[in-house]
């Protein structure tokens, strides 16, 4: 169950089908006093033509917040599409005809490369941002499926989640392209206690790495606790979550994001139309003495979303916008909302 900490609660307003490929604002979140705090921006329509959507998986913002890259993993087309954030205008598509089963996307720190986690392809496909050309693949030396990717913008390190439960840490795209063909144990592998990773997110400095797993849990890792490069299990500082219908419980957590300013963790639950936000809070002294450290992530609030099966979640570099994509076959829209304060 959830504890009442006085945070804002969210309410869904009556929903109407929006006109397609058009800016549509819908009031979404209210304070207890009825004050509006955020609005949704929606765009999209079903199809396989450029600019159309079918079974979106995840998304990422460009550093300036002007572009959003969206993964499409439909039956007919598998690709990444770039849209203008302010209007939802289609810009271009990448990876069409090459990607087999794309799930996640990220830009490297210099925004020279677009990285796409390709599950069935068992690779992290690398594309040149300027030309859109495919330039190579980063693979697990164990032949594992790649399900997630995240980049720490300050350090430039790349975090590649493998389905069997590892997070492979690379210092650069070049290092990944050079070492991914080697056999056996490679540097920078962090075991996650046997969990089945679904996705990965990281803060700009690489201090906090978050993994959503197939056990309806979220794991929080920290580079300062044993070192991500050392493969020491001590870096797992907290595991939270369990299956259930309460706001602070999960139903197939998939997309995760770390707020770049306040450190909040945002989680998309595929099993219900809702996001949950967890924030780091100081523990009571008695709990801290038990060996858990001075602060822990605790449930903060939930945000209702107007479509089923929220799958991917992304936050822009200033922490002001939140983007949500949906995997439900009847929903072919991208949602952007101002981040709730």
mmCIF file of C-alpha atoms in Angstrom:
data_model
loop_
_atom_site.group_PDB
_atom_site.id
_atom_site.type_symbol
_atom_site.label_atom_id
_atom_site.label_comp_id
_atom_site.label_asym_id
_atom_site.label_seq_id
_atom_site.Cartn_x
_atom_site.Cartn_y
_atom_site.Cartn_z
ATOM 1 C CA UNK A 1 0.000 0.000 0.000
ATOM 2 C CA UNK A 2 0.983 3.638 -0.283
ATOM 3 C CA UNK A 3 1.606 6.168 2.426
ATOM 4 C CA UNK A 4 -0.112 9.537 2.356
ATOM 5 C CA UNK A 5 2.651 12.110 2.265
ATOM 6 C CA UNK A 6 0.617 15.080 1.110
ATOM 7 C CA UNK A 7 1.818 14.970 -2.490
ATOM 8 C CA UNK A 8 -0.432 15.957 -5.354
ATOM 9 C CA UNK A 9 -2.774 13.326 -6.727
ATOM 10 C CA UNK A 10 -3.715 12.967 -10.366
ATOM 11 C CA UNK A 11 -7.096 12.733 -12.057
ATOM 12 C CA UNK A 12 -7.962 11.758 -15.601
ATOM 13 C CA UNK A 13 -10.340 14.106 -17.394
ATOM 14 C CA UNK A 14 -12.903 12.922 -19.985
ATOM 15 C CA UNK A 15 -11.042 11.632 -23.016
ATOM 16 C CA UNK A 16 -11.874 12.332 -26.623
ATOM 17 C CA UNK A 17 -10.093 11.003 -29.693
ATOM 18 C CA UNK A 18 -7.765 13.828 -30.829
ATOM 19 C CA UNK A 19 -7.379 14.914 -34.454
ATOM 20 C CA UNK A 20 -4.336 13.177 -35.887
ATOM 21 C CA UNK A 21 -1.048 14.938 -36.688
ATOM 22 C CA UNK A 22 -2.174 18.104 -34.934
ATOM 23 C CA UNK A 23 -1.231 19.853 -31.721
ATOM 24 C CA UNK A 24 -3.738 18.849 -29.052
ATOM 25 C CA UNK A 25 -3.551 19.975 -25.447
ATOM 26 C CA UNK A 26 -5.582 18.127 -22.828
ATOM 27 C CA UNK A 27 -5.623 19.089 -19.162
ATOM 28 C CA UNK A 28 -4.379 16.101 -17.221
ATOM 29 C CA UNK A 29 -3.160 16.682 -13.669
ATOM 30 C CA UNK A 30 -4.842 18.648 -10.880
ATOM 31 C CA UNK A 31 -3.752 19.633 -7.392
ATOM 32 C CA UNK A 32 -6.122 18.888 -4.482
ATOM 33 C CA UNK A 33 -7.377 22.460 -4.898
ATOM 34 C CA UNK A 34 -8.275 21.808 -8.528
ATOM 35 C CA UNK A 35 -5.408 23.859 -9.954
ATOM 36 C CA UNK A 36 -4.147 22.591 -13.308
ATOM 37 C CA UNK A 37 -0.484 21.631 -13.262
ATOM 38 C CA UNK A 38 0.168 20.008 -16.642
ATOM 39 C CA UNK A 39 -1.156 19.456 -20.136
ATOM 40 C CA UNK A 40 -0.591 16.708 -22.676
ATOM 41 C CA UNK A 41 0.685 17.296 -26.186
ATOM 42 C CA UNK A 42 -0.256 14.434 -28.503
ATOM 43 C CA UNK A 43 0.500 13.459 -32.050
ATOM 44 C CA UNK A 44 0.397 10.408 -34.286
ATOM 45 C CA UNK A 45 -1.703 8.117 -36.422
ATOM 46 C CA UNK A 46 -1.532 4.429 -37.229
ATOM 47 C CA UNK A 47 0.381 3.286 -40.271
ATOM 48 C CA UNK A 48 3.716 2.381 -41.809
ATOM 49 C CA UNK A 49 4.290 5.524 -43.858
ATOM 50 C CA UNK A 50 6.911 8.042 -42.712
ATOM 51 C CA UNK A 51 5.550 9.892 -39.686
ATOM 52 C CA UNK A 52 2.970 7.241 -38.831
ATOM 53 C CA UNK A 53 3.219 4.963 -35.797
ATOM 54 C CA UNK A 54 2.513 1.354 -34.860
ATOM 55 C CA UNK A 55 3.613 -0.269 -31.598
ATOM 56 C CA UNK A 56 6.024 2.325 -30.255
ATOM 57 C CA UNK A 57 8.532 1.050 -27.715
ATOM 58 C CA UNK A 58 10.634 3.893 -26.332
ATOM 59 C CA UNK A 59 11.952 7.367 -27.061
ATOM 60 C CA UNK A 60 14.744 9.815 -26.258
ATOM 61 C CA UNK A 61 15.136 13.602 -26.452
ATOM 62 C CA UNK A 62 17.989 15.436 -28.119
ATOM 63 C CA UNK A 63 20.078 17.521 -25.719
ATOM 64 C CA UNK A 64 18.433 20.768 -26.808
ATOM 65 C CA UNK A 65 14.993 19.226 -26.353
ATOM 66 C CA UNK A 66 13.887 20.085 -29.871
ATOM 67 C CA UNK A 67 13.851 16.540 -31.279
ATOM 68 C CA UNK A 68 12.350 13.270 -30.063
ATOM 69 C CA UNK A 69 13.535 9.930 -31.458
ATOM 70 C CA UNK A 70 10.804 7.257 -31.283
ATOM 71 C CA UNK A 71 11.283 3.483 -31.696
ATOM 72 C CA UNK A 72 8.613 1.758 -33.779
ATOM 73 C CA UNK A 73 8.432 -2.047 -33.598
ATOM 74 C CA UNK A 74 5.296 -2.874 -35.569
ATOM 75 C CA UNK A 75 4.481 -5.888 -37.686
ATOM 76 C CA UNK A 76 5.134 -4.056 -40.952
ATOM 77 C CA UNK A 77 7.988 -1.672 -40.149
ATOM 78 C CA UNK A 78 10.747 -1.548 -37.564
ATOM 79 C CA UNK A 79 12.569 1.757 -37.376
ATOM 80 C CA UNK A 80 13.422 4.894 -35.408
ATOM 81 C CA UNK A 81 11.687 8.142 -36.374
ATOM 82 C CA UNK A 82 12.696 11.687 -35.493
ATOM 83 C CA UNK A 83 9.967 14.241 -34.703
ATOM 84 C CA UNK A 84 9.975 17.925 -33.764
ATOM 85 C CA UNK A 85 8.889 18.163 -30.138
ATOM 86 C CA UNK A 86 7.027 21.472 -30.390
ATOM 87 C CA UNK A 87 4.722 20.410 -33.226
ATOM 88 C CA UNK A 88 5.017 16.652 -33.667
ATOM 89 C CA UNK A 89 6.264 17.203 -37.221
ATOM 90 C CA UNK A 90 7.978 14.178 -38.790
ATOM 91 C CA UNK A 91 11.639 14.791 -39.690
ATOM 92 C CA UNK A 92 13.129 11.478 -40.880
ATOM 93 C CA UNK A 93 13.394 7.729 -40.271
ATOM 94 C CA UNK A 94 16.458 5.594 -39.492
ATOM 95 C CA UNK A 95 17.184 1.879 -39.505
ATOM 96 C CA UNK A 96 14.322 0.824 -41.786
ATOM 97 C CA UNK A 97 15.194 -2.528 -43.354
ATOM 98 C CA UNK A 98 18.074 -3.201 -40.937
ATOM 99 C CA UNK A 99 16.577 -3.310 -37.447
ATOM 100 C CA UNK A 100 15.008 -6.651 -36.519
ATOM 101 C CA UNK A 101 13.403 -6.054 -33.121
ATOM 102 C CA UNK A 102 14.155 -2.517 -31.838
ATOM 103 C CA UNK A 103 13.259 -1.810 -28.219
ATOM 104 C CA UNK A 104 15.209 1.196 -26.921
ATOM 105 C CA UNK A 105 17.089 4.224 -28.210
ATOM 106 C CA UNK A 106 19.643 6.755 -26.926
ATOM 107 C CA UNK A 107 21.989 9.435 -28.268
ATOM 108 C CA UNK A 108 25.632 9.369 -27.256
ATOM 109 C CA UNK A 109 26.962 12.322 -25.256
ATOM 110 C CA UNK A 110 28.305 14.148 -28.306
ATOM 111 C CA UNK A 111 25.116 13.374 -30.276
ATOM 112 C CA UNK A 112 27.178 11.963 -33.128
ATOM 113 C CA UNK A 113 25.693 8.479 -32.794
ATOM 114 C CA UNK A 114 22.188 7.096 -32.337
ATOM 115 C CA UNK A 115 22.176 3.807 -30.412
ATOM 116 C CA UNK A 116 19.306 1.332 -30.856
ATOM 117 C CA UNK A 117 18.861 -1.794 -28.695
ATOM 118 C CA UNK A 118 17.782 -4.596 -31.059
ATOM 119 C CA UNK A 119 16.478 -7.596 -29.095
ATOM 120 C CA UNK A 120 16.232 -10.326 -31.756
ATOM 121 C CA UNK A 121 19.252 -8.895 -33.539
ATOM 122 C CA UNK A 122 21.236 -9.317 -30.283
ATOM 123 C CA UNK A 123 22.997 -6.050 -30.890
ATOM 124 C CA UNK A 124 23.215 -2.363 -30.144
ATOM 125 C CA UNK A 125 22.952 -0.863 -33.616
ATOM 126 C CA UNK A 126 24.939 2.348 -34.156
ATOM 127 C CA UNK A 127 23.826 5.023 -36.648
ATOM 128 C CA UNK A 128 25.517 8.259 -37.672
ATOM 129 C CA UNK A 129 23.206 11.089 -36.551
ATOM 130 C CA UNK A 130 24.141 13.507 -39.319
ATOM 131 C CA UNK A 131 23.766 11.143 -42.269
ATOM 132 C CA UNK A 132 21.481 8.515 -40.730
ATOM 133 C CA UNK A 133 23.770 5.756 -42.042
ATOM 134 C CA UNK A 134 24.337 2.509 -40.118
ATOM 135 C CA UNK A 135 28.018 2.350 -39.132
ATOM 136 C CA UNK A 136 28.290 -0.772 -36.984
ATOM 137 C CA UNK A 137 26.988 -2.904 -34.124
ATOM 138 C CA UNK A 138 27.962 -3.415 -30.497
ATOM 139 C CA UNK A 139 27.304 -6.994 -29.393
ATOM 140 C CA UNK A 140 27.410 -8.973 -26.197
ATOM 141 C CA UNK A 141 30.374 -11.359 -26.164
ATOM 142 C CA UNK A 142 27.914 -13.972 -24.831
ATOM 143 C CA UNK A 143 25.375 -13.586 -27.632
ATOM 144 C CA UNK A 144 22.669 -12.177 -25.336
ATOM 145 C CA UNK A 145 19.692 -10.104 -26.376
ATOM 146 C CA UNK A 146 20.159 -6.342 -25.953
ATOM 147 C CA UNK A 147 16.976 -4.839 -24.464
ATOM 148 C CA UNK A 148 17.984 -1.402 -23.183
ATOM 149 C CA UNK A 149 20.457 1.438 -23.597
ATOM 150 C CA UNK A 150 21.180 4.640 -21.685
ATOM 151 C CA UNK A 151 23.911 7.289 -21.781
ATOM 152 C CA UNK A 152 25.353 9.408 -18.964
ATOM 153 C CA UNK A 153 25.748 12.764 -20.726
ATOM 154 C CA UNK A 154 28.448 14.117 -18.407
ATOM 155 C CA UNK A 155 30.779 11.104 -18.493
ATOM 156 C CA UNK A 156 29.768 9.802 -21.922
ATOM 157 C CA UNK A 157 29.532 6.244 -20.599
ATOM 158 C CA UNK A 158 27.056 3.919 -22.326
ATOM 159 C CA UNK A 159 24.946 1.435 -20.340
ATOM 160 C CA UNK A 160 23.754 -1.558 -22.371
ATOM 161 C CA UNK A 161 21.199 -3.842 -20.693
ATOM 162 C CA UNK A 162 21.246 -7.515 -21.638
ATOM 163 C CA UNK A 163 18.175 -9.675 -21.095
ATOM 164 C CA UNK A 164 20.004 -12.247 -18.974
ATOM 165 C CA UNK A 165 20.604 -9.616 -16.310
ATOM 166 C CA UNK A 166 23.856 -7.813 -17.068
ATOM 167 C CA UNK A 167 24.515 -4.144 -17.644
ATOM 168 C CA UNK A 168 27.565 -3.694 -19.858
ATOM 169 C CA UNK A 169 29.291 -0.346 -19.336
ATOM 170 C CA UNK A 170 31.248 1.148 -22.233
ATOM 171 C CA UNK A 171 33.305 4.323 -22.114
ATOM 172 C CA UNK A 172 32.513 5.231 -25.716
ATOM 173 C CA UNK A 173 30.920 4.007 -28.933
ATOM 174 C CA UNK A 174 34.390 3.408 -30.342
ATOM 175 C CA UNK A 175 35.272 1.128 -27.431
ATOM 176 C CA UNK A 176 32.087 -0.842 -27.975
ATOM 177 C CA UNK A 177 32.646 -1.282 -31.690
ATOM 178 C CA UNK A 178 36.236 -2.399 -31.054
ATOM 179 C CA UNK A 179 35.641 -4.878 -28.216
ATOM 180 C CA UNK A 180 32.196 -6.296 -28.959
ATOM 181 C CA UNK A 181 33.567 -9.015 -31.229
ATOM 182 C CA UNK A 182 35.885 -10.413 -28.543
ATOM 183 C CA UNK A 183 35.053 -13.703 -26.850
ATOM 184 C CA UNK A 184 34.534 -14.349 -23.180
ATOM 185 C CA UNK A 185 34.206 -11.967 -20.236
ATOM 186 C CA UNK A 186 34.623 -8.334 -21.260
ATOM 187 C CA UNK A 187 35.468 -5.404 -18.981
ATOM 188 C CA UNK A 188 32.627 -3.365 -17.564
ATOM 189 C CA UNK A 189 30.017 -6.045 -16.867
ATOM 190 C CA UNK A 190 27.829 -5.617 -13.803
ATOM 191 C CA UNK A 191 25.789 -8.681 -12.718
ATOM 192 C CA UNK A 192 22.359 -7.787 -11.353
ATOM 193 C CA UNK A 193 21.773 -10.743 -9.039
ATOM 194 C CA UNK A 194 20.203 -12.895 -11.731
ATOM 195 C CA UNK A 195 17.344 -10.544 -12.605
ATOM 196 C CA UNK A 196 15.865 -10.262 -16.077
ATOM 197 C CA UNK A 197 16.438 -6.686 -17.188
ATOM 198 C CA UNK A 198 13.744 -4.968 -19.247
ATOM 199 C CA UNK A 199 15.310 -1.511 -19.538
ATOM 200 C CA UNK A 200 17.971 0.771 -18.083
ATOM 201 C CA UNK A 201 18.271 4.480 -17.266
ATOM 202 C CA UNK A 202 21.022 6.640 -15.786
ATOM 203 C CA UNK A 203 21.494 10.138 -14.402
ATOM 204 C CA UNK A 204 23.789 12.594 -16.290
ATOM 205 C CA UNK A 205 26.805 11.892 -14.060
ATOM 206 C CA UNK A 206 26.439 8.114 -14.096
ATOM 207 C CA UNK A 207 26.123 7.952 -10.305
ATOM 208 C CA UNK A 208 22.698 6.258 -10.324
ATOM 209 C CA UNK A 209 21.766 3.458 -12.717
ATOM 210 C CA UNK A 210 18.183 2.173 -12.665
ATOM 211 C CA UNK A 211 17.007 -1.164 -14.061
ATOM 212 C CA UNK A 212 13.415 -2.366 -14.447
ATOM 213 C CA UNK A 213 13.249 -6.166 -14.352
ATOM 214 C CA UNK A 214 10.808 -8.955 -15.203
ATOM 215 C CA UNK A 215 10.048 -9.600 -11.525
ATOM 216 C CA UNK A 216 7.952 -6.414 -11.185
ATOM 217 C CA UNK A 217 10.832 -4.688 -9.416
ATOM 218 C CA UNK A 218 13.200 -1.784 -9.937
ATOM 219 C CA UNK A 219 16.869 -1.982 -8.992
ATOM 220 C CA UNK A 220 19.005 1.062 -8.161
ATOM 221 C CA UNK A 221 22.770 0.810 -8.638
ATOM 222 C CA UNK A 222 25.437 3.331 -7.705
ATOM 223 C CA UNK A 223 28.928 3.557 -9.136
ATOM 224 C CA UNK A 224 30.330 4.574 -5.753
ATOM 225 C CA UNK A 225 29.203 1.324 -4.095
ATOM 226 C CA UNK A 226 31.639 -1.271 -5.330
ATOM 227 C CA UNK A 227 32.058 0.313 -8.745
ATOM 228 C CA UNK A 228 30.105 -0.523 -11.856
ATOM 229 C CA UNK A 229 33.321 -1.467 -13.601
ATOM 230 C CA UNK A 230 34.347 -3.854 -10.854
ATOM 231 C CA UNK A 231 31.363 -6.172 -11.223
ATOM 232 C CA UNK A 232 30.812 -6.028 -7.447
ATOM 233 C CA UNK A 233 27.250 -6.799 -6.296
ATOM 234 C CA UNK A 234 27.650 -4.191 -3.532
ATOM 235 C CA UNK A 235 26.712 -1.555 -6.109
ATOM 236 C CA UNK A 236 23.040 -2.572 -5.781
ATOM 237 C CA UNK A 237 21.896 -0.070 -3.175
ATOM 238 C CA UNK A 238 18.140 -0.634 -3.309
ATOM 239 C CA UNK A 239 15.510 -2.920 -4.792
ATOM 240 C CA UNK A 240 11.895 -1.801 -4.588
ATOM 241 C CA UNK A 241 8.520 -2.806 -5.944
ATOM 242 C CA UNK A 242 6.183 -5.772 -6.117
ATOM 243 C CA UNK A 243 3.244 -6.836 -8.234
ATOM 244 C CA UNK A 244 -0.080 -5.259 -7.338
ATOM 245 C CA UNK A 245 -2.749 -2.710 -8.179
ATOM 246 C CA UNK A 246 -1.860 -0.030 -5.608
ATOM 247 C CA UNK A 247 -0.182 3.132 -6.966
ATOM 248 C CA UNK A 248 3.128 2.177 -5.371
ATOM 249 C CA UNK A 249 3.057 -1.335 -6.832
ATOM 250 C CA UNK A 250 3.938 -2.432 -10.364
ATOM 251 C CA UNK A 251 2.272 -4.276 -13.207
ATOM 252 C CA UNK A 252 5.037 -5.087 -15.655
ATOM 253 C CA UNK A 253 7.338 -2.073 -15.216
ATOM 254 C CA UNK A 254 9.063 -1.355 -18.496
ATOM 255 C CA UNK A 255 10.222 2.173 -19.288
ATOM 256 C CA UNK A 256 12.386 3.951 -16.703
ATOM 257 C CA UNK A 257 13.937 7.414 -16.620
ATOM 258 C CA UNK A 258 16.000 9.390 -14.107
ATOM 259 C CA UNK A 259 15.185 13.087 -13.726
ATOM 260 C CA UNK A 260 18.397 15.013 -14.553
ATOM 261 C CA UNK A 261 17.816 17.697 -11.908
ATOM 262 C CA UNK A 262 16.015 16.291 -8.857
ATOM 263 C CA UNK A 263 16.924 12.615 -9.316
ATOM 264 C CA UNK A 264 13.337 11.287 -9.399
ATOM 265 C CA UNK A 265 12.840 7.857 -10.946
ATOM 266 C CA UNK A 266 9.878 7.630 -13.347
ATOM 267 C CA UNK A 267 8.497 4.192 -14.235
ATOM 268 C CA UNK A 268 5.977 3.203 -16.920
ATOM 269 C CA UNK A 269 3.668 0.299 -16.047
ATOM 270 C CA UNK A 270 2.622 -1.630 -19.158
ATOM 271 C CA UNK A 271 -0.171 -3.299 -17.183
ATOM 272 C CA UNK A 272 -2.056 -0.099 -16.403
ATOM 273 C CA UNK A 273 -2.396 3.446 -17.818
ATOM 274 C CA UNK A 274 -0.197 5.038 -15.198
ATOM 275 C CA UNK A 275 3.317 6.255 -14.471
ATOM 276 C CA UNK A 276 4.799 6.186 -10.990
ATOM 277 C CA UNK A 277 7.389 8.603 -9.606
ATOM 278 C CA UNK A 278 9.795 7.668 -6.822
ATOM 279 C CA UNK A 279 12.035 10.197 -5.085
ATOM 280 C CA UNK A 280 15.024 9.901 -2.785
ATOM 281 C CA UNK A 281 14.213 10.760 0.820
ATOM 282 C CA UNK A 282 16.143 10.744 4.044
ATOM 283 C CA UNK A 283 15.540 7.632 6.093
ATOM 284 C CA UNK A 284 14.517 7.731 9.736
ATOM 285 C CA UNK A 285 17.582 7.357 11.927
ATOM 286 C CA UNK A 286 16.520 3.929 13.165
ATOM 287 C CA UNK A 287 16.262 2.590 9.617
ATOM 288 C CA UNK A 288 19.548 4.132 8.555
ATOM 289 C CA UNK A 289 21.337 2.364 11.409
ATOM 290 C CA UNK A 290 20.113 -0.915 9.995
ATOM 291 C CA UNK A 291 22.579 -0.655 7.146
ATOM 292 C CA UNK A 292 20.570 0.961 4.374
ATOM 293 C CA UNK A 293 22.387 4.281 4.168
ATOM 294 C CA UNK A 294 21.068 7.764 4.784
ATOM 295 C CA UNK A 295 18.463 8.002 2.023
ATOM 296 C CA UNK A 296 16.209 5.677 0.036
ATOM 297 C CA UNK A 297 13.836 5.964 -2.891
ATOM 298 C CA UNK A 298 10.213 6.074 -1.797
ATOM 299 C CA UNK A 299 6.966 6.348 -3.697
ATOM 300 C CA UNK A 300 6.072 9.981 -4.400
ATOM 301 C CA UNK A 301 3.063 10.072 -6.722
ATOM 302 C CA UNK A 302 1.391 8.584 -9.778
ATOM 303 C CA UNK A 303 0.405 10.162 -13.080
ATOM 304 C CA UNK A 304 -2.557 8.832 -15.074
ATOM 305 C CA UNK A 305 -2.036 8.615 -18.825
ATOM 306 C CA UNK A 306 -4.874 8.631 -21.368
ATOM 307 C CA UNK A 307 -3.936 5.421 -23.241
ATOM 308 C CA UNK A 308 -3.305 1.786 -22.355
ATOM 309 C CA UNK A 309 0.094 0.116 -22.013
ATOM 310 C CA UNK A 310 2.593 2.959 -21.461
ATOM 311 C CA UNK A 311 5.888 1.427 -22.524
ATOM 312 C CA UNK A 312 8.623 4.028 -22.872
ATOM 313 C CA UNK A 313 9.323 7.152 -20.853
ATOM 314 C CA UNK A 314 11.909 9.889 -21.449
ATOM 315 C CA UNK A 315 12.763 13.211 -19.784
ATOM 316 C CA UNK A 316 14.475 16.113 -21.547
ATOM 317 C CA UNK A 317 17.855 17.423 -20.365
ATOM 318 C CA UNK A 318 16.378 20.309 -18.363
ATOM 319 C CA UNK A 319 13.818 18.111 -16.619
ATOM 320 C CA UNK A 320 10.840 20.132 -17.834
ATOM 321 C CA UNK A 321 9.236 17.707 -20.313
ATOM 322 C CA UNK A 322 8.173 14.075 -20.009
ATOM 323 C CA UNK A 323 7.520 11.938 -23.118
ATOM 324 C CA UNK A 324 5.516 8.702 -23.068
ATOM 325 C CA UNK A 325 5.137 6.069 -25.802
ATOM 326 C CA UNK A 326 2.609 3.224 -25.898
ATOM 327 C CA UNK A 327 2.833 -0.405 -27.052
ATOM 328 C CA UNK A 328 -0.915 -1.136 -27.114
ATOM 329 C CA UNK A 329 -1.962 -1.997 -30.711
ATOM 330 C CA UNK A 330 -4.862 0.474 -30.604
ATOM 331 C CA UNK A 331 -2.795 3.488 -29.514
ATOM 332 C CA UNK A 332 -0.578 5.187 -32.080
ATOM 333 C CA UNK A 333 0.299 8.444 -30.415
ATOM 334 C CA UNK A 334 3.216 10.062 -28.634
ATOM 335 C CA UNK A 335 2.428 12.027 -25.479
ATOM 336 C CA UNK A 336 4.465 14.880 -24.053
ATOM 337 C CA UNK A 337 3.596 16.542 -20.734
ATOM 338 C CA UNK A 338 5.246 19.189 -18.604
ATOM 339 C CA UNK A 339 7.051 17.444 -15.765
ATOM 340 C CA UNK A 340 4.899 17.615 -12.576
ATOM 341 C CA UNK A 341 6.435 19.678 -9.813
#
